[in-house]
Coordinates of C-alpha atoms in Angstrom, one line a residue:
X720 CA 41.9 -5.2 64.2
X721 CA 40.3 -6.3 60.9
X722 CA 38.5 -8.7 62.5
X723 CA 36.9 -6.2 65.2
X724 CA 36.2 -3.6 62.6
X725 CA 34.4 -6.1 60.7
X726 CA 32.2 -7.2 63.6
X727 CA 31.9 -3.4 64.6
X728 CA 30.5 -2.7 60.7
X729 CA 27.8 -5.4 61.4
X730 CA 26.6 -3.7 64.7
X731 CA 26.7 -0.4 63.8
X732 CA 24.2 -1.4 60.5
X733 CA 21.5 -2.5 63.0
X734 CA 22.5 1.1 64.8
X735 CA 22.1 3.6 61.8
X736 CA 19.3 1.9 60.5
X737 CA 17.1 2.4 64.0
X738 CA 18.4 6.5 63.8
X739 CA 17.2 6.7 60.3
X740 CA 14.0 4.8 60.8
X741 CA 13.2 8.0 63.3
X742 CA 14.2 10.9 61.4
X743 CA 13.0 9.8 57.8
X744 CA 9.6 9.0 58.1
X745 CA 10.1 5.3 58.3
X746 CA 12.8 4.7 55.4
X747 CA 14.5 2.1 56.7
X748 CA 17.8 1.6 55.6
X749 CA 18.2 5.1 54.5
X750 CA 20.7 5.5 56.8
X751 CA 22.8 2.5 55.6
X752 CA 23.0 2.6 51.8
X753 CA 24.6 6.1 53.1
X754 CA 27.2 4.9 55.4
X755 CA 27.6 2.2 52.6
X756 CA 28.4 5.0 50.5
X757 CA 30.3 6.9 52.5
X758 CA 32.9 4.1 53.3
X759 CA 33.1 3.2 49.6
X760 CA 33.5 6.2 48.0
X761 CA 35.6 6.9 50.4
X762 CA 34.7 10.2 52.5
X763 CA 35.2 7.8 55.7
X764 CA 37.6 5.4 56.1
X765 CA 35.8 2.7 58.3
X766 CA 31.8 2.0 59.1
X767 CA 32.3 2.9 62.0
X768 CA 33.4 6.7 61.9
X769 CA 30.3 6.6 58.7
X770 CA 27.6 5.4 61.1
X771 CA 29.0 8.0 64.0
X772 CA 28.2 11.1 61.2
X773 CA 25.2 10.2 60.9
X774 CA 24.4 9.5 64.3
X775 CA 25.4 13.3 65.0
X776 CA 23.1 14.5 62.2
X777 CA 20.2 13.0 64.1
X778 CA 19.6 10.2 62.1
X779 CA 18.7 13.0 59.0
X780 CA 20.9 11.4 56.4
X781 CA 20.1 14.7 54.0
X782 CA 21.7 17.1 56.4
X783 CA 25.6 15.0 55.1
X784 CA 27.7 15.7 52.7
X785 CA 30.8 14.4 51.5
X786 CA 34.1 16.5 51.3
X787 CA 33.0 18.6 48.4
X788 CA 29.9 19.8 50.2
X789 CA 27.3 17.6 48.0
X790 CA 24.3 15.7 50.0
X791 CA 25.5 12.2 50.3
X792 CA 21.8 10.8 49.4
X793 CA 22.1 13.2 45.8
X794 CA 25.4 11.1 45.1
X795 CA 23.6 7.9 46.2
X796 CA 21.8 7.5 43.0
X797 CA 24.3 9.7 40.5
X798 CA 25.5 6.7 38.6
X799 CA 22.1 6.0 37.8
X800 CA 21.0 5.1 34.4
X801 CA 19.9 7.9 32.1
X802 CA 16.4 6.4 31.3
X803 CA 15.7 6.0 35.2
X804 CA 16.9 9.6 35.7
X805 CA 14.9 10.7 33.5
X806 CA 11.9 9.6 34.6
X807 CA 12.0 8.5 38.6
X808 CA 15.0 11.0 39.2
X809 CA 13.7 14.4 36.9
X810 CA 11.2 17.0 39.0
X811 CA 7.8 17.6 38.2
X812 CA 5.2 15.5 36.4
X813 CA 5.7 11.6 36.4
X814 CA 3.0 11.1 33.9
X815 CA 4.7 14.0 31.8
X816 CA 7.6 12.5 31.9
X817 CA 7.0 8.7 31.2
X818 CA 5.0 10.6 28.1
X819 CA 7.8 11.8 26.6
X820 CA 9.5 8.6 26.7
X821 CA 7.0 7.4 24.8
X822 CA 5.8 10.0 22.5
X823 CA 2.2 10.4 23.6
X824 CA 0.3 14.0 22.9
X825 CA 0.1 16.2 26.4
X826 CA -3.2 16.6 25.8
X827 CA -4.2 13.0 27.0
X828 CA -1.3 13.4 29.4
X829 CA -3.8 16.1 30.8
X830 CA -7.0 14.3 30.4
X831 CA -5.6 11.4 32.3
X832 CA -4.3 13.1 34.9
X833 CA -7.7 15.0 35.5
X834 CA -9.2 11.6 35.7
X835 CA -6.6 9.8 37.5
X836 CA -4.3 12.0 39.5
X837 CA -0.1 11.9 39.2
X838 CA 2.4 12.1 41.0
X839 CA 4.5 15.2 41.2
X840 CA 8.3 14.3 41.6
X841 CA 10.2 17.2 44.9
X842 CA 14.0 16.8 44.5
X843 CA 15.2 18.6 47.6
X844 CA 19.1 18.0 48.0
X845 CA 19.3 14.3 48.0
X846 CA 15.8 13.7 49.2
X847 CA 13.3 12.5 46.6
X848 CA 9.7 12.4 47.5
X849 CA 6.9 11.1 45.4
X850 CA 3.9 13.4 46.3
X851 CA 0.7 11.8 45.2
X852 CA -1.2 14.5 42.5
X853 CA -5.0 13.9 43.3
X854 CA -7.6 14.2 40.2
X855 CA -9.4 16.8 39.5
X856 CA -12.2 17.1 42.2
X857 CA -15.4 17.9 39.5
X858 CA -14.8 15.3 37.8
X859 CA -18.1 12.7 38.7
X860 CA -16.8 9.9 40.3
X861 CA -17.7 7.4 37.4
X862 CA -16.7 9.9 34.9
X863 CA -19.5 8.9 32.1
X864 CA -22.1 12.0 33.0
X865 CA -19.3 14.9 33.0
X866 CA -18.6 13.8 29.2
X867 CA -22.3 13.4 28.4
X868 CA -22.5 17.0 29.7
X869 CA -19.3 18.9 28.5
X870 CA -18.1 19.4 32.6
X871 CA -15.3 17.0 32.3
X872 CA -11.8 18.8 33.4
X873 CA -8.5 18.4 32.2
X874 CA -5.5 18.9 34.7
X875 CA -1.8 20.7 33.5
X876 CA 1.4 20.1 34.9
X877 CA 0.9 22.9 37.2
X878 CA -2.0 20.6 38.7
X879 CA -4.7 23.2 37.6
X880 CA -7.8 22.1 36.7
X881 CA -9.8 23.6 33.9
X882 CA -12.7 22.3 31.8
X883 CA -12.4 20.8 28.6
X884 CA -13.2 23.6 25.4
X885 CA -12.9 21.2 22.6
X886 CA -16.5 22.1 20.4
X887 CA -16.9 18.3 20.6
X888 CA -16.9 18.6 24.6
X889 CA -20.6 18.0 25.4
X890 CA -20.4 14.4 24.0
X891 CA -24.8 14.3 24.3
X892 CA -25.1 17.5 21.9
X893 CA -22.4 15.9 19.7
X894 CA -23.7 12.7 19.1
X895 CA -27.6 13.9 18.7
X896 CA -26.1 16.5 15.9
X897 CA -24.9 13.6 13.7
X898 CA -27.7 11.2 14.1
X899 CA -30.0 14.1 13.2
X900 CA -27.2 14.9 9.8
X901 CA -27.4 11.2 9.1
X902 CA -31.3 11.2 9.1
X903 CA -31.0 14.0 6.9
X904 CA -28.6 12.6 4.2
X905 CA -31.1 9.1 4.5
X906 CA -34.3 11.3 4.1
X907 CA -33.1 13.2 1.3
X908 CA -31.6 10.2 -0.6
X909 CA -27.6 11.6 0.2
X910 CA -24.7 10.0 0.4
X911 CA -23.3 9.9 4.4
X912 CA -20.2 11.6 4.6
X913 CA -17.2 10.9 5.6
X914 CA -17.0 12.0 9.4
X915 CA -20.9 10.3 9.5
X916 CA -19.3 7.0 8.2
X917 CA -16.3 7.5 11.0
X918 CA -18.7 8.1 13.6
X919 CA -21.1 5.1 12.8
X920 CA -18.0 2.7 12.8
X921 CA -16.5 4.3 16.0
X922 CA -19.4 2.9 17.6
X923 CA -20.4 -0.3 19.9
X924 CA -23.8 0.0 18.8
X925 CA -25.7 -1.2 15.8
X926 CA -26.5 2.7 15.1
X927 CA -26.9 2.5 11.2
X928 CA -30.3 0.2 11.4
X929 CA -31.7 1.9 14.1
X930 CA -31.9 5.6 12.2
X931 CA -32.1 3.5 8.9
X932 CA -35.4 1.7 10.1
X933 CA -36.5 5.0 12.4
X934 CA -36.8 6.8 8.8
X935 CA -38.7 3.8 7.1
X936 CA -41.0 4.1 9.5
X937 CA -41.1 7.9 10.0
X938 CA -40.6 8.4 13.4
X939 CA -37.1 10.2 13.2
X940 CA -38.1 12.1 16.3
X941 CA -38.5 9.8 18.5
X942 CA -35.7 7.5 17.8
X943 CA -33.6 10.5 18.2
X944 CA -35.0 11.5 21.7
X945 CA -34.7 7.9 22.5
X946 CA -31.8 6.7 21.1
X947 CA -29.3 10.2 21.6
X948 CA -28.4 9.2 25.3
X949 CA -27.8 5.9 24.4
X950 CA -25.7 6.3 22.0
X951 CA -23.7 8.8 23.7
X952 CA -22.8 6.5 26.3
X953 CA -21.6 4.0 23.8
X954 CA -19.2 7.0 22.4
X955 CA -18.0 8.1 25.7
X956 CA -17.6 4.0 26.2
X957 CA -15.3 3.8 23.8
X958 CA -13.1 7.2 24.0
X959 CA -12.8 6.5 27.7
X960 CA -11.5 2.8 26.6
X961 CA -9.0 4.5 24.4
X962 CA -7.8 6.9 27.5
X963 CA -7.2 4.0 29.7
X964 CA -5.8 1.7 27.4
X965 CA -3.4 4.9 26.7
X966 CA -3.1 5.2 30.6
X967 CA -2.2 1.8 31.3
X968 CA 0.9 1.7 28.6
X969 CA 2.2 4.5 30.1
X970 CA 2.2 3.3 33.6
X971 CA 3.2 -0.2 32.0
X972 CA 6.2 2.3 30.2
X973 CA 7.3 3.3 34.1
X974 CA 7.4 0.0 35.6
X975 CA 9.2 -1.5 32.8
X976 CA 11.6 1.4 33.0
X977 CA 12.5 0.8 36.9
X978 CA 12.6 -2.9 37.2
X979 CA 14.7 -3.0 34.4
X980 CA 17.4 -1.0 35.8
X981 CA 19.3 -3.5 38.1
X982 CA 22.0 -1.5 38.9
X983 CA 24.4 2.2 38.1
X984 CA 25.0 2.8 34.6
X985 CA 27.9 1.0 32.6
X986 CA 31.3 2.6 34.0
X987 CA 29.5 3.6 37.3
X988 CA 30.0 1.9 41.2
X989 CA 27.4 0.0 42.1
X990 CA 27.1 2.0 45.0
X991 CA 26.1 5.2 43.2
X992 CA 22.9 3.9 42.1
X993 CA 20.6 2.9 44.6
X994 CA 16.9 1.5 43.0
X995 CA 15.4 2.0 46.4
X996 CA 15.2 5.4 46.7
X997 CA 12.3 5.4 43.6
X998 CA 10.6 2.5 45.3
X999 CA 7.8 4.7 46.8
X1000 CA 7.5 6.4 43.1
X1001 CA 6.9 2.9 41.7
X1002 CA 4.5 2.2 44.1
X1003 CA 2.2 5.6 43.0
X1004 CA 2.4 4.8 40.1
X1005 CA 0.9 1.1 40.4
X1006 CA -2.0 2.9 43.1
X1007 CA -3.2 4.8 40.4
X1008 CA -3.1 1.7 37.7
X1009 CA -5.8 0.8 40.0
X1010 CA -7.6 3.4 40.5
X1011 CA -8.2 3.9 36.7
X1012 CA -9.0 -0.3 36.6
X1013 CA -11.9 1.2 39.0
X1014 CA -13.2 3.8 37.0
X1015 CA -13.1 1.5 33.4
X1016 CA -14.6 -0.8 36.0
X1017 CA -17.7 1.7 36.8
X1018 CA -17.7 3.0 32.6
X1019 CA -18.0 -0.5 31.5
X1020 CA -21.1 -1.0 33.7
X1021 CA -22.7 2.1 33.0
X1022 CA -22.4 1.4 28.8
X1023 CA -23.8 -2.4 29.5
X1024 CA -27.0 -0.8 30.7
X1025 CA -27.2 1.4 27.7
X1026 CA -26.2 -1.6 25.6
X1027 CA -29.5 -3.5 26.7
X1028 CA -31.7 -0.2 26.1
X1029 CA -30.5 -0.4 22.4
X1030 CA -32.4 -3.8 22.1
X1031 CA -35.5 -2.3 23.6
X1032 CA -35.3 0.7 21.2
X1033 CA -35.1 -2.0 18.2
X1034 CA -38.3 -3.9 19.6
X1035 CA -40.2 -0.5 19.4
X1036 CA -39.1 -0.1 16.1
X1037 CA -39.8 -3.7 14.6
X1038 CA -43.5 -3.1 16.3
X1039 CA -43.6 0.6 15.4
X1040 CA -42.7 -1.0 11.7
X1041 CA -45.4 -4.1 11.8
X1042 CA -48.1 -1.7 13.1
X1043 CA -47.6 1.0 9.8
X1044 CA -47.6 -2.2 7.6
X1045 CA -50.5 -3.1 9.1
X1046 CA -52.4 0.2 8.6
X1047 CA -51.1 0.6 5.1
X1048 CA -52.1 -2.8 3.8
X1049 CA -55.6 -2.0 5.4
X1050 CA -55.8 1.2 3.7
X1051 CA -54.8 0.2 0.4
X1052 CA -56.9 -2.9 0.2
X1053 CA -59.9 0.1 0.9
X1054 CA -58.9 2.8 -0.8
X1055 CA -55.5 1.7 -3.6
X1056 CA -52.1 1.6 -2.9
X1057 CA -51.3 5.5 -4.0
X1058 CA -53.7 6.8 -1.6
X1059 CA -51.8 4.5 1.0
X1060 CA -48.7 5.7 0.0
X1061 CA -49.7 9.4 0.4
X1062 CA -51.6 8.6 3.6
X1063 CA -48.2 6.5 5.1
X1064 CA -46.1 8.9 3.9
X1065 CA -44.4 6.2 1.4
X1066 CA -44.6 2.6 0.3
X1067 CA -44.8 -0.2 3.3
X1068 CA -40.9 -1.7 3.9
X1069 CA -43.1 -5.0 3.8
X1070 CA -44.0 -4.5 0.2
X1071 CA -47.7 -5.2 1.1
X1072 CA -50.6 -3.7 -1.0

């Protein structure tokens, strides 16, 4: 008798798997793991009579319940680790709740998942579904132009979309409000403040010379129309690295968190844990690792462009610079180096007279 229930077990596997394959959307194996738990824990006493309650649920292994009236697939992953739980196995937010693990601010929780998407975590019964979050559907496509504007949107955990209202927002404005401070403070013989200082450093780009030579050579104006946009870019550049970097830890946080599960919790069945019901989950996750590789992809490209107009903007200036030299050595050779000076509106940086 052992022997035919044994060989019964092993045919009835290929059965219940073909019934769940139909009635699950494809999960393969669904309906095993829960005739594996229903024999194990114990509700049935052989595969057999298992595979035959789910046959008569349709193949739907989330319509069966063990004797106390709990969906079999909830009890499937119940002796789960705490960490997994917590993250794969909690409703709502997946980026919300890798977050907390990892103690970063909701605020770039919510700026990342306007630029990104989540995924939103249904717990229905025993049924867990991963249901892909999209982004935020104003946000441009390569991102770099909402910031420049002030139009990029933010996304909460009820997936509403709402535009960011930081004063700082419309990154352009911003950026041309401090190069035109910093002029000041160099025109008027300041010191640069603090936040000036921070901002020059946060840069990519060789700012300081450019306004520092734009003033020797008067021509604060145009350097400023010119060189506003560019340096914007560079700023957007480099808070957009920041989110992503920040993005990519916290996927990195998820992936790390399921793969290193291998199994229930200490003091837990084996079969009361089952990693393959978060599977799909994981696989989200990793999608939208890609998807924000794309858009870093598409930032990186547009900031190398406005790297190269940076050099153009310092060959206008080095001419811009040898062509007032040249007028102000002309002039004072004519007329005296103090009429030069008042005519150039200060001594030559080239020291000529």
């Amino acid at each position: 008798l052992n022997n035919i229930q044994i060989n019964e077990c092993q045919a009835s596997k290929a059965l219940v798997a073909t019934f769940a394959n139909s009635a699950t959307n494809g999960a393969v194996g669904a309906g095993e793991k829960s005739a594996e738990y229903l024999t194990k824990s114990g509700v049935e006493e052989f595969w057999t009579a298992a595979t035959e309650l789910i046959k008569s649920s349709g193949g739907d292994t989330n319509l069966i319940t063990d004797g106390s009236g709990t969906p079999v697939e909830s009890k499937r992953i119940e002796g789960c680790p705490a960490d997994l739980m917590d993250v794969f196995g909690t409703g709502g937010s997946l980026l919300d709740h890798i977050a907390d693990k990892i103690s970063i601010n909701a605020e770039y929780i919510e700026l990342i998942r306007g630029l990104v998407g989540d995924v939103n975590i249904h717990i229905t019964g025993g049924l867990i579904q991963g249901i892909k979050m999209p982004p935020c559907m104003n946000n441009n496509q390569f991102v770099l132009d909402d910031f420049l504007n002030g139009t990029v949107e933010k996304q909460d955990a009820a997936w509403q979309c709402s535009v960011i209202t930081d004063l700082n927002a419309e990154v352009e404005q911003y950026v041309a409000n401090q190069m035109l401070g910093i002029m000041s403070n160099m025109v008027n013989g300041s010191t640069l403040t603090v936040q000036q200082e921070d901002f020059i450093n946060t840069l990519p780009i060789p700012l300081y010379p450019v306004i520092k030579s734009s003033v020797g050579t008067g021509q604060e104006g145009v350097i400023l129309a010119l060189m506003s946009n560019v340096a914007a870019r560079a700023y957007v550049f480099m808070m957009l690295s920041d989110t992503y970097k920040m993005f990519h830890d916290v996927i990195d946080e998820g992936h790390r968190i399921i793969t290193a599960i291998q199994g229930a919790a200490p003091g837990q069945e084996g079969y009361t844990c089952d990693i393959n019901k978060f599977k799909d989950i994981d696989e989200s996750l990793m999608e939208m690792k890609k998807t924000a590789y794309t858009l870093t992809s598409a930032v990186r490209g547009a900031y190398s462009s406005s790297a190269a107009e940076v050099n153009s903007i310092l060959e206008l200036i080095t001419r811009m610079q040898n062509v007032k030299d040249q007028v102000h050595y002309l002039i004072s050779t004519r007329y005296g180096q103090q009429i030069a000076d008042r005519a150039m509106g200060g001594v030559s940086q080239s020291g000529s007279n």
